[in-house]
Amino acid sequence: MSATYLIPSTTSSAAFFRALAIASTARSCPRHALRTFSSSIGARQSGKRDLYTTPSYQPHSLPTDFPLPPRNADVPDTSIAGPEPQPHNTTKQQQNAPQKSTSGETASISLPEKEAQKPKPVQPPQPAEAKSTKPRRSKLRPRKAAMTITPTALIHLRELLDQPNPKMIRVGVKNRGCSGLAYHLEYVDKPAAFDEVLEQDGVKVLIDSKALFSIIGSEMDWQEDKLSARFIFKNPNITEQCGCGESFSVS
């Protein structure tokens, strides 16, 4: 199919030759121009396909004869090696600093595993030297007597105890008198389970366990006048006493 071009009648020589060249090219190779256009489009599309389909990461396999480092290369033969290894990223100042050896550090000499596992003989502990220690003195002090007896009272107690049938005298209290309590003395054959035994100058006197709180710290004496003779007690625990001195009360 031939293309028709209209050439103006009045043109310059340059325009005329340009139009003539275009017309001759269109007549000679119309198919070549179409093929060139289509091939350029395919080339651009193939370039885009390669751009999208080709991955950026391409794996590489190591060769089979690649030398691997030996296992436990940096670890000594035995675990009793010494101080812990320093990390690889230490500074140069730490590497150049002199290492000070102390007595508490472990030995850096590595031992074979078999020698390290061998049992070593254990020395028996040496017996400590016997220290010459003096026997400790007991800090327990003798307990103060619950009641004291005057020499005059001791004489009369001996006379009362010096009988064919020896008996013991027990000192107690009874509820009597205007103040509430009064001393009471009686003969007994043997002490009760919780009686306190008071011995002074060979004379034994029993103190009733129920009256111990009331008469503790008292002094037993003998008083004699023209009308009567009796044992009296000087009790520091008395808080109230009647006028006749027979009864008393303690707080």
Coordinates of N, CA and C in Angstrom, one line a residue:
M1 N 0.9 -1.2 0.0 CA 0.0 0.0 0.0 C 0.9 1.2 0.0
S2 N 0.7 2.1 -0.9 CA 1.5 3.3 -1.1 C 0.8 4.4 -0.4
A3 N 1.6 5.2 0.3 CA 1.1 6.4 1.0 C 1.2 7.6 0.1
T4 N 0.2 8.5 0.1 CA 0.2 9.7 -0.8 C 0.5 10.9 0.1
Y5 N 1.5 11.7 -0.3 CA 1.9 12.9 0.4 C 1.6 14.1 -0.5
L6 N 1.1 15.1 0.0 CA 0.8 16.3 -0.8 C 2.0 17.3 -0.5
I7 N 2.6 17.7 -1.6 CA 3.7 18.6 -1.5 C 3.3 20.0 -2.0
P8 N 3.4 21.0 -1.2 CA 3.0 22.3 -1.6 C 3.8 22.8 -2.8
S9 N 3.1 23.6 -3.6 CA 3.7 24.0 -4.9 C 4.8 25.0 -4.6
T10 N 4.7 25.8 -3.7 CA 5.7 26.9 -3.4 C 6.4 26.5 -2.2
T11 N 7.6 25.8 -2.2 CA 8.5 25.5 -1.1 C 9.9 25.8 -1.4
S12 N 10.7 25.8 -0.4 CA 12.1 26.0 -0.6 C 12.8 24.7 -1.0
S13 N 14.0 24.7 -1.4 CA 14.7 23.5 -1.9 C 14.9 22.5 -0.7
A14 N 15.2 23.0 0.5 CA 15.5 22.2 1.6 C 14.2 21.4 2.0
A15 N 13.1 22.1 2.1 CA 11.9 21.4 2.4 C 11.5 20.4 1.4
F16 N 11.8 20.7 0.1 CA 11.5 19.7 -0.9 C 12.3 18.4 -0.8
F17 N 13.6 18.6 -0.6 CA 14.4 17.3 -0.4 C 14.0 16.5 0.9
R18 N 13.7 17.2 1.9 CA 13.3 16.5 3.1 C 12.0 15.7 2.9
A19 N 11.1 16.3 2.3 CA 9.8 15.6 2.0 C 10.1 14.4 1.0
L20 N 11.0 14.6 0.1 CA 11.3 13.5 -0.8 C 11.9 12.3 -0.1
A21 N 12.8 12.6 0.9 CA 13.5 11.5 1.6 C 12.5 10.8 2.5
I22 N 11.5 11.5 3.1 CA 10.5 10.8 3.9 C 9.7 9.9 3.0
A23 N 9.3 10.4 1.9 CA 8.4 9.6 1.0 C 9.2 8.3 0.5
S24 N 10.4 8.5 0.2 CA 11.2 7.3 -0.3 C 11.4 6.2 0.8
T25 N 11.6 6.7 2.0 CA 11.8 5.8 3.1 C 10.5 5.0 3.4
A26 N 9.3 5.7 3.4 CA 8.1 5.1 3.6 C 7.7 4.0 2.6
R27 N 8.1 4.3 1.3 CA 7.8 3.3 0.3 C 8.7 2.1 0.4
S28 N 10.0 2.3 0.7 CA 10.9 1.2 0.7 C 10.7 0.2 1.8
C29 N 10.6 0.6 3.1 CA 10.6 -0.4 4.2 C 9.5 0.0 5.3
P30 N 8.3 -0.2 4.9 CA 7.2 0.0 6.0 C 7.2 -1.1 7.0
R31 N 7.5 -2.3 6.6 CA 7.5 -3.5 7.5 C 8.7 -3.4 8.4
H32 N 9.9 -2.9 7.9 CA 11.1 -2.8 8.8 C 10.9 -1.9 9.9
A33 N 10.2 -0.8 9.6 CA 9.9 0.2 10.7 C 9.0 -0.4 11.8
L34 N 8.0 -1.2 11.4 CA 7.1 -1.8 12.3 C 7.8 -2.9 13.1
R35 N 8.8 -3.7 12.5 CA 9.5 -4.7 13.2 C 10.5 -4.0 14.2
T36 N 11.1 -2.9 13.8 CA 12.0 -2.2 14.7 C 11.2 -1.7 16.0
F37 N 10.0 -1.2 15.8 CA 9.2 -0.7 16.9 C 8.8 -1.8 17.9
S38 N 8.4 -3.0 17.2 CA 7.9 -4.1 18.1 C 9.1 -4.7 18.8
S39 N 10.3 -4.8 18.2 CA 11.5 -5.3 18.9 C 11.9 -4.5 20.0
S40 N 11.8 -3.2 19.8 CA 12.2 -2.3 20.9 C 11.3 -2.4 22.1
I41 N 10.0 -2.6 21.9 CA 9.0 -2.9 23.0 C 9.3 -4.2 23.7
G42 N 9.6 -5.2 22.9 CA 10.0 -6.5 23.6 C 11.2 -6.5 24.4
A43 N 12.2 -5.7 23.9 CA 13.5 -5.6 24.6 C 13.2 -4.9 26.0
R44 N 12.4 -3.8 25.9 CA 12.1 -3.2 27.2 C 11.3 -4.1 28.2
Q45 N 10.4 -4.8 27.6 CA 9.6 -5.7 28.5 C 10.5 -6.8 29.1
S46 N 11.4 -7.4 28.2 CA 12.3 -8.4 28.7 C 13.3 -7.9 29.8
G47 N 13.7 -6.6 29.6 CA 14.5 -6.0 30.7 C 13.8 -5.9 32.0
K48 N 12.5 -5.5 31.9 CA 11.7 -5.4 33.1 C 11.5 -6.7 33.8
R49 N 11.3 -7.8 33.0 CA 11.1 -9.1 33.5 C 12.3 -9.6 34.3
D50 N 13.5 -9.3 33.6 CA 14.7 -9.7 34.3 C 14.9 -9.0 35.6
L51 N 14.5 -7.7 35.6 CA 14.7 -6.9 36.8 C 13.9 -7.5 38.0
Y52 N 12.6 -7.9 37.7 CA 11.8 -8.4 38.8 C 12.0 -9.9 39.1
T53 N 12.4 -10.7 38.2 CA 12.5 -12.1 38.5 C 13.9 -12.5 39.1
T54 N 14.9 -11.8 38.8 CA 16.2 -12.1 39.3 C 16.4 -11.7 40.8
P55 N 16.6 -12.7 41.7 CA 16.7 -12.3 43.2 C 18.0 -11.6 43.4
S56 N 18.0 -10.7 44.5 CA 19.2 -10.0 44.9 C 20.2 -10.9 45.6
Y57 N 19.7 -11.9 46.3 CA 20.6 -12.8 47.1 C 20.9 -14.1 46.3
Q58 N 22.1 -14.4 46.1 CA 22.5 -15.6 45.4 C 23.3 -16.4 46.4
P59 N 22.8 -17.6 46.9 CA 23.6 -18.4 47.9 C 24.8 -19.0 47.2
H60 N 25.8 -19.2 48.1 CA 27.0 -19.8 47.7 C 27.3 -20.9 48.6
S61 N 27.7 -22.0 48.2 CA 28.0 -23.2 49.0 C 29.5 -23.3 49.2
L62 N 29.9 -23.7 50.5 CA 31.3 -23.8 50.8 C 31.9 -25.0 50.2
P63 N 33.1 -25.0 49.8 CA 33.7 -26.2 49.3 C 33.8 -27.3 50.3
T64 N 33.8 -28.5 49.8 CA 33.9 -29.7 50.8 C 35.3 -29.8 51.4
D65 N 36.3 -29.3 50.8 CA 37.6 -29.4 51.4 C 38.0 -28.2 52.2
F66 N 37.0 -27.4 52.7 CA 37.3 -26.2 53.5 C 37.8 -26.6 54.9
P67 N 38.9 -26.2 55.3 CA 39.5 -26.6 56.6 C 38.7 -26.0 57.8
L68 N 38.2 -26.9 58.7 CA 37.5 -26.4 59.9 C 38.4 -26.4 61.1
P69 N 38.2 -25.4 62.0 CA 39.1 -25.4 63.2 C 38.9 -26.6 64.1
P70 N 39.9 -27.1 64.7 CA 39.7 -28.2 65.6 C 38.8 -27.9 66.8
R71 N 38.1 -28.9 67.3 CA 37.2 -28.7 68.4 C 37.9 -28.4 69.7
N72 N 37.4 -27.5 70.4 CA 38.0 -27.1 71.7 C 39.5 -26.7 71.5
A73 N 39.7 -25.8 70.5 CA 41.1 -25.4 70.2 C 41.6 -24.5 71.3
D74 N 40.7 -23.6 71.8 CA 41.2 -22.6 72.8 C 41.0 -23.1 74.2
V75 N 40.5 -24.3 74.4 CA 40.2 -24.8 75.8 C 41.4 -25.8 76.1
P76 N 42.0 -25.6 77.3 CA 43.1 -26.5 77.7 C 42.6 -28.0 77.9
D77 N 43.5 -28.8 78.2 CA 43.2 -30.3 78.4 C 42.3 -30.5 79.6
T78 N 42.4 -29.7 80.6 CA 41.7 -30.0 81.8 C 40.9 -28.7 82.2
S79 N 39.9 -28.9 83.0 CA 39.1 -27.7 83.4 C 39.8 -26.9 84.4
I80 N 40.8 -27.5 85.1 CA 41.6 -26.8 86.1 C 42.7 -26.0 85.4
A81 N 42.3 -25.0 84.7 CA 43.2 -24.3 83.8 C 43.7 -23.0 84.4
G82 N 42.9 -22.2 85.1 CA 43.3 -21.0 85.6 C 42.2 -20.0 85.6
P83 N 42.6 -18.7 85.4 CA 41.5 -17.7 85.4 C 40.7 -17.7 84.1
E84 N 39.5 -17.1 84.2 CA 38.6 -17.1 83.0 C 39.3 -16.4 81.9
P85 N 39.0 -16.9 80.6 CA 39.6 -16.2 79.5 C 39.0 -14.8 79.3
Q86 N 39.8 -13.9 78.8 CA 39.3 -12.5 78.5 C 38.6 -12.5 77.2
P87 N 37.5 -11.7 77.1 CA 36.8 -11.6 75.8 C 37.7 -11.0 74.7
H88 N 37.4 -11.3 73.4 CA 38.2 -10.9 72.3 C 38.1 -9.4 72.0
N89 N 37.1 -8.8 72.5 CA 36.9 -7.4 72.2 C 37.5 -6.5 73.3
T90 N 38.5 -6.9 74.0 CA 39.1 -6.1 75.0 C 40.0 -5.0 74.3
T91 N 40.1 -3.9 75.1 CA 40.9 -2.8 74.5 C 42.4 -3.1 74.5
K92 N 43.1 -2.4 73.8 CA 44.6 -2.5 73.8 C 45.2 -2.2 75.1
Q93 N 44.6 -1.3 75.8 CA 45.2 -0.9 77.1 C 45.1 -2.1 78.1
Q94 N 44.0 -2.8 78.0 CA 43.9 -4.0 78.9 C 44.9 -5.1 78.5
Q95 N 45.1 -5.2 77.2 CA 46.0 -6.3 76.8 C 47.5 -5.9 77.1
N96 N 47.8 -4.6 77.1 CA 49.2 -4.2 77.4 C 49.4 -4.1 78.9
A97 N 48.4 -4.0 79.7 CA 48.6 -3.8 81.1 C 49.2 -5.0 81.7
P98 N 50.2 -4.9 82.6 CA 50.8 -6.1 83.2 C 49.9 -6.7 84.2
Q99 N 49.8 -8.1 84.2 CA 49.0 -8.8 85.0 C 49.7 -9.1 86.3
K100 N 49.1 -8.7 87.4 CA 49.7 -8.8 88.8 C 49.2 -10.2 89.3
S101 N 50.2 -10.9 89.7 CA 50.0 -12.3 90.3 C 49.7 -12.1 91.8
T102 N 48.7 -12.7 92.2 CA 48.3 -12.8 93.6 C 48.3 -14.2 94.1
S103 N 48.4 -14.3 95.5 CA 48.5 -15.6 96.1 C 47.2 -16.4 95.9
G104 N 46.1 -15.6 95.8 CA 44.8 -16.3 95.7 C 44.4 -16.8 94.4
E105 N 45.2 -16.4 93.3 CA 44.9 -16.9 92.0 C 45.2 -18.4 91.8
T106 N 44.5 -19.0 91.0 CA 44.8 -20.4 90.7 C 45.9 -20.6 89.7
A107 N 46.5 -21.7 89.7 CA 47.7 -21.9 88.8 C 47.2 -22.0 87.4
S108 N 48.0 -21.3 86.5 CA 47.7 -21.3 85.1 C 48.3 -22.5 84.3
I109 N 48.9 -23.4 85.0 CA 49.5 -24.5 84.3 C 48.4 -25.6 84.1
S110 N 48.2 -25.9 82.8 CA 47.2 -26.9 82.5 C 47.7 -28.3 82.8
L111 N 46.9 -29.2 83.3 CA 47.2 -30.6 83.6 C 46.4 -31.5 82.6
P112 N 47.0 -32.6 82.3 CA 46.2 -33.5 81.5 C 44.9 -34.0 82.3
E113 N 43.9 -34.4 81.5 CA 42.7 -34.7 82.1 C 42.8 -35.9 83.0
K114 N 43.6 -36.9 82.7 CA 43.7 -38.1 83.5 C 44.4 -37.8 84.8
E115 N 45.5 -36.9 84.8 CA 46.2 -36.6 86.0 C 45.3 -35.7 86.9
A116 N 44.5 -34.9 86.3 CA 43.6 -34.0 87.1 C 42.6 -34.8 87.9
Q117 N 42.1 -35.9 87.3 CA 41.1 -36.7 87.9 C 41.6 -37.8 88.9
K118 N 42.9 -37.9 89.0 CA 43.4 -38.9 90.0 C 43.2 -38.4 91.4
P119 N 42.7 -39.2 92.3 CA 42.5 -38.8 93.7 C 43.9 -38.5 94.4
K120 N 43.9 -37.5 95.1 CA 45.1 -37.1 95.9 C 44.9 -37.5 97.3
P121 N 46.0 -37.9 98.0 CA 45.9 -38.3 99.4 C 45.5 -37.1 100.3
V122 N 44.6 -37.3 101.1 CA 44.1 -36.2 102.0 C 44.8 -36.4 103.4
Q123 N 45.5 -35.3 103.8 CA 46.2 -35.4 105.1 C 45.2 -35.3 106.2
P124 N 45.3 -36.2 107.2 CA 44.4 -36.2 108.3 C 44.6 -34.9 109.1
P125 N 43.5 -34.4 109.7 CA 43.6 -33.2 110.4 C 44.4 -33.4 111.7
Q126 N 45.3 -32.4 112.0 CA 46.1 -32.5 113.2 C 45.3 -32.2 114.4
P127 N 45.4 -32.9 115.4 CA 44.7 -32.6 116.7 C 45.1 -31.3 117.2
A128 N 44.2 -30.5 117.6 CA 44.5 -29.2 118.2 C 45.2 -29.4 119.6
E129 N 46.2 -28.5 119.8 CA 46.9 -28.6 121.0 C 46.0 -28.4 122.2
A130 N 46.2 -29.2 123.2 CA 45.3 -29.1 124.4 C 45.7 -27.8 125.1
K131 N 44.7 -26.9 125.2 CA 45.0 -25.7 125.9 C 44.8 -25.8 127.4
S132 N 45.7 -25.2 128.1 CA 45.7 -25.3 129.5 C 44.6 -24.3 130.0
T133 N 43.4 -24.8 130.1 CA 42.4 -23.9 130.6 C 42.0 -24.2 132.0
K134 N 41.9 -23.1 132.8 CA 41.5 -23.3 134.2 C 40.0 -23.6 134.3
P135 N 39.7 -24.4 135.2 CA 38.3 -24.7 135.4 C 37.5 -23.5 135.8
R136 N 36.4 -23.3 135.1 CA 35.6 -22.1 135.3 C 34.9 -22.2 136.7
R137 N 35.0 -21.1 137.3 CA 34.3 -21.0 138.6 C 32.8 -20.9 138.4
S138 N 32.1 -21.5 139.2 CA 30.6 -21.4 139.1 C 30.2 -20.0 139.6
K139 N 29.3 -19.4 138.8 CA 28.8 -18.1 139.1 C 27.6 -18.2 140.0
L140 N 27.2 -19.4 140.3 CA 26.0 -19.5 141.1 C 26.3 -19.1 142.5
R141 N 25.6 -18.2 143.0 CA 25.8 -17.7 144.4 C 24.9 -18.5 145.3
P142 N 25.4 -18.8 146.5 CA 24.5 -19.5 147.5 C 23.2 -18.7 147.8
R143 N 22.1 -19.3 147.7 CA 20.8 -18.7 147.9 C 20.7 -18.2 149.4
K144 N 20.2 -17.0 149.5 CA 20.0 -16.5 150.8 C 19.0 -17.3 151.6
A145 N 19.2 -17.5 152.9 CA 18.3 -18.3 153.7 C 16.9 -17.6 153.7
A146 N 15.9 -18.4 153.7 CA 14.5 -17.8 153.8 C 14.3 -17.1 155.1
M147 N 15.0 -17.5 156.2 CA 14.8 -17.0 157.5 C 16.0 -17.2 158.3
T148 N 16.3 -16.2 159.2 CA 17.5 -16.3 160.1 C 17.0 -16.5 161.5
I149 N 17.9 -17.1 162.3 CA 17.5 -17.4 163.7 C 18.6 -16.8 164.6
T150 N 18.2 -16.1 165.6 CA 19.1 -15.5 166.6 C 19.6 -16.6 167.5
P151 N 20.8 -16.4 168.1 CA 21.4 -17.4 169.1 C 20.4 -17.7 170.2
T152 N 19.7 -16.7 170.7 CA 18.8 -17.0 171.8 C 17.7 -17.9 171.4
A153 N 17.2 -17.7 170.2 CA 16.1 -18.6 169.7 C 16.7 -20.0 169.4
L154 N 17.9 -20.1 169.0 CA 18.5 -21.4 168.8 C 18.6 -22.2 170.1
I155 N 18.9 -21.6 171.2 CA 19.0 -22.3 172.5 C 17.6 -22.9 172.8
H156 N 16.6 -22.2 172.7 CA 15.2 -22.7 173.0 C 14.7 -23.7 172.0
L157 N 15.2 -23.6 170.7 CA 14.8 -24.6 169.8 C 15.4 -25.9 170.1
R158 N 16.7 -25.9 170.5 CA 17.4 -27.1 170.9 C 16.7 -27.8 172.1
E159 N 16.2 -27.0 173.0 CA 15.5 -27.6 174.2 C 14.2 -28.2 173.7
L160 N 13.5 -27.6 172.8 CA 12.3 -28.2 172.3 C 12.5 -29.5 171.5
L161 N 13.6 -29.5 170.7 CA 13.9 -30.7 169.9 C 14.5 -31.8 170.7
D162 N 15.1 -31.5 171.8 CA 15.8 -32.6 172.6 C 14.7 -33.3 173.4
Q163 N 14.1 -34.3 172.8 CA 13.0 -35.1 173.4 C 13.3 -36.6 173.1
P164 N 12.6 -37.4 173.9 CA 12.8 -38.9 173.6 C 12.3 -39.3 172.2
N165 N 11.2 -38.7 171.7 CA 10.8 -38.9 170.4 C 11.1 -37.6 169.6
P166 N 12.2 -37.6 168.9 CA 12.6 -36.4 168.1 C 11.6 -36.0 167.1
K167 N 11.2 -34.8 167.1 CA 10.3 -34.2 166.1 C 10.9 -32.9 165.5
M168 N 10.3 -32.4 164.5 CA 10.8 -31.2 163.8 C 9.7 -30.1 164.0
I169 N 10.2 -28.9 164.0 CA 9.3 -27.7 164.2 C 9.1 -27.1 162.8
R170 N 7.9 -26.8 162.5 CA 7.5 -26.2 161.2 C 6.9 -24.8 161.5
V171 N 7.4 -23.8 160.8 CA 6.9 -22.5 160.9 C 6.0 -22.2 159.7
G172 N 4.8 -21.7 160.0 CA 3.8 -21.3 159.0 C 3.0 -20.1 159.4
V173 N 2.0 -19.8 158.7 CA 1.1 -18.7 159.0 C -0.4 -19.3 158.9
K174 N -1.3 -18.6 159.6 CA -2.7 -18.9 159.6 C -3.5 -17.7 159.5
N175 N -4.7 -17.8 159.0 CA -5.6 -16.6 158.9 C -6.2 -16.4 160.3
R176 N -5.7 -15.4 160.9 CA -6.1 -15.1 162.3 C -5.7 -13.6 162.6
G177 N -6.5 -13.1 163.5 CA -6.3 -11.7 164.0 C -7.0 -10.7 163.1
C178 N -6.8 -9.4 163.6 CA -7.5 -8.3 162.9 C -6.8 -7.9 161.6
S179 N -5.5 -8.3 161.4 CA -4.8 -7.9 160.2 C -4.8 -9.0 159.2
G180 N -5.2 -10.2 159.6 CA -5.3 -11.3 158.6 C -4.4 -12.5 158.8
L181 N -3.1 -12.3 159.1 CA -2.2 -13.4 159.2 C -1.5 -13.4 160.6
A182 N -1.2 -14.6 161.0 CA -0.5 -14.8 162.3 C 0.5 -16.0 162.2
Y183 N 1.6 -15.9 162.9 CA 2.6 -17.0 162.8 C 2.0 -18.2 163.6
H184 N 2.5 -19.4 163.1 CA 2.0 -20.6 163.7 C 3.1 -21.6 163.7
L185 N 3.5 -22.2 164.9 CA 4.5 -23.2 165.1 C 3.9 -24.5 165.5
E186 N 4.4 -25.6 164.9 CA 3.8 -26.9 165.2 C 4.9 -28.0 165.1
Y187 N 4.7 -29.1 165.8 CA 5.6 -30.3 165.7 C 5.1 -31.1 164.5
V188 N 6.1 -31.6 163.7 CA 5.8 -32.6 162.7 C 6.8 -33.7 162.7
D189 N 6.4 -34.8 162.2 CA 7.3 -36.0 162.2 C 8.3 -35.9 161.0
K190 N 7.8 -35.5 159.9 CA 8.7 -35.4 158.7 C 8.2 -34.2 157.8
P191 N 9.1 -33.7 157.0 CA 8.7 -32.5 156.2 C 7.7 -32.9 155.1
A192 N 6.9 -31.9 154.7 CA 6.0 -32.1 153.6 C 6.8 -32.1 152.3
A193 N 6.1 -32.3 151.2 CA 6.7 -32.4 149.9 C 7.4 -31.1 149.4
F194 N 6.9 -30.0 149.7 CA 7.4 -28.7 149.3 C 7.9 -27.8 150.4
D195 N 8.1 -28.4 151.6 CA 8.6 -27.6 152.7 C 10.0 -27.2 152.5
E196 N 10.4 -26.0 153.0 CA 11.8 -25.5 152.9 C 12.5 -25.9 154.2
V197 N 13.6 -26.5 154.1 CA 14.4 -26.9 155.2 C 15.5 -25.9 155.5
L198 N 15.4 -25.3 156.7 CA 16.4 -24.3 157.2 C 17.2 -24.9 158.3
E199 N 18.6 -24.9 158.0 CA 19.5 -25.5 159.0 C 20.5 -24.4 159.4
Q200 N 20.6 -24.2 160.7 CA 21.5 -23.2 161.2 C 22.1 -23.7 162.5
D201 N 23.5 -23.8 162.6 CA 24.2 -24.3 163.8 C 23.7 -25.7 164.2
G202 N 23.4 -26.5 163.3 CA 22.9 -27.9 163.7 C 21.5 -28.0 164.0
V203 N 20.7 -26.9 163.9 CA 19.3 -26.9 164.2 C 18.5 -26.8 162.9
K204 N 17.6 -27.8 162.7 CA 16.8 -27.8 161.5 C 15.4 -27.3 161.8
V205 N 14.9 -26.4 161.0 CA 13.5 -25.8 161.1 C 12.9 -25.9 159.7
L206 N 11.6 -26.3 159.7 CA 10.9 -26.4 158.4 C 10.1 -25.1 158.3
I207 N 10.0 -24.7 157.0 CA 9.1 -23.5 156.7 C 8.1 -24.0 155.7
D208 N 6.8 -23.7 156.0 CA 5.7 -24.2 155.2 C 5.8 -23.5 153.8
S209 N 5.6 -24.3 152.8 CA 5.7 -23.7 151.4 C 4.6 -22.7 151.2
K210 N 3.5 -22.8 151.8 CA 2.4 -21.8 151.6 C 2.7 -20.5 152.3
A211 N 3.5 -20.5 153.3 CA 3.9 -19.3 154.1 C 5.2 -18.7 153.7
L212 N 5.9 -19.4 152.7 CA 7.2 -18.9 152.4 C 7.2 -17.5 151.8
F213 N 6.2 -17.1 151.0 CA 6.1 -15.8 150.5 C 5.9 -14.7 151.6
S214 N 5.2 -15.1 152.6 CA 4.9 -14.1 153.7 C 6.0 -13.9 154.6
I215 N 6.8 -14.9 154.9 CA 7.8 -14.8 155.9 C 9.3 -14.8 155.4
I216 N 9.4 -14.8 154.1 CA 10.8 -14.8 153.6 C 11.6 -13.5 154.0
G217 N 12.8 -13.7 154.4 CA 13.6 -12.6 154.9 C 13.4 -12.2 156.3
S218 N 12.6 -13.0 157.1 CA 12.3 -12.7 158.5 C 13.4 -13.2 159.4
E219 N 13.4 -12.6 160.6 CA 14.3 -13.0 161.6 C 13.5 -13.6 162.8
M220 N 13.9 -14.8 163.3 CA 13.2 -15.5 164.4 C 14.0 -15.2 165.6
D221 N 13.3 -14.7 166.6 CA 14.0 -14.4 167.9 C 13.1 -14.9 169.1
W222 N 13.7 -14.9 170.3 CA 13.0 -15.3 171.5 C 12.8 -14.1 172.4
Q223 N 11.5 -13.9 172.9 CA 11.2 -12.8 173.7 C 10.6 -13.4 175.0
E224 N 11.1 -12.9 176.2 CA 10.6 -13.4 177.5 C 10.5 -12.3 178.5
D225 N 9.3 -12.2 179.1 CA 9.1 -11.2 180.2 C 8.4 -11.9 181.4
K226 N 7.9 -11.1 182.3 CA 7.4 -11.7 183.6 C 6.1 -12.4 183.3
L227 N 5.4 -12.0 182.2 CA 4.1 -12.6 182.0 C 4.1 -13.8 181.0
S228 N 5.0 -13.7 180.0 CA 5.0 -14.7 178.9 C 6.4 -14.8 178.3
A229 N 6.5 -15.9 177.6 CA 7.8 -16.2 176.9 C 7.4 -16.8 175.5
R230 N 7.9 -16.3 174.4 CA 7.5 -16.7 173.1 C 8.5 -16.4 172.0
F231 N 8.3 -17.0 170.8 CA 9.1 -16.7 169.7 C 8.4 -15.5 169.0
I232 N 9.2 -14.6 168.6 CA 8.8 -13.4 167.8 C 9.5 -13.4 166.4
F233 N 8.9 -12.7 165.5 CA 9.5 -12.6 164.1 C 9.5 -11.1 163.7
K234 N 10.6 -10.8 163.2 CA 10.8 -9.4 162.6 C 10.8 -9.6 161.1
N235 N 9.6 -9.2 160.5 CA 9.4 -9.4 159.1 C 9.4 -8.1 158.3
P236 N 10.4 -8.0 157.4 CA 10.4 -6.7 156.6 C 9.3 -6.6 155.6
N237 N 8.5 -7.6 155.3 CA 7.5 -7.6 154.3 C 6.1 -7.1 154.8
I238 N 6.1 -6.8 156.1 CA 4.8 -6.4 156.7 C 4.4 -5.0 156.3
T239 N 3.2 -4.9 155.8 CA 2.7 -3.6 155.4 C 1.7 -3.0 156.4
E240 N 1.1 -3.9 157.2 CA 0.1 -3.5 158.2 C 0.1 -4.4 159.4
Q241 N 0.1 -3.9 160.6 CA 0.2 -4.8 161.8 C -0.8 -4.2 162.9
C242 N -1.4 -5.2 163.6 CA -2.3 -4.7 164.6 C -1.5 -4.2 165.8
G243 N -2.2 -3.6 166.7 CA -1.6 -2.9 167.9 C -0.9 -3.9 168.8
C244 N -1.5 -5.1 169.0 CA -0.9 -6.1 169.9 C 0.3 -6.8 169.3
G245 N 0.4 -6.7 168.0 CA 1.6 -7.3 167.3 C 1.4 -8.8 167.0
E246 N 0.1 -9.3 167.2 CA -0.1 -10.7 167.0 C -0.3 -11.0 165.5
S247 N -1.0 -10.2 164.8 CA -1.4 -10.4 163.3 C -0.7 -9.3 162.5
F248 N -0.6 -9.7 161.2 CA 0.0 -8.7 160.3 C -0.6 -9.0 158.9
S249 N -0.2 -8.2 157.9 CA -0.6 -8.4 156.5 C 0.6 -7.9 155.6
V250 N 0.7 -8.6 154.5 CA 1.8 -8.3 153.6 C 1.1 -8.0 152.2
S251 N 1.8 -7.1 151.4 CA 1.3 -6.8 150.1 C 1.8 -7.7 149.0

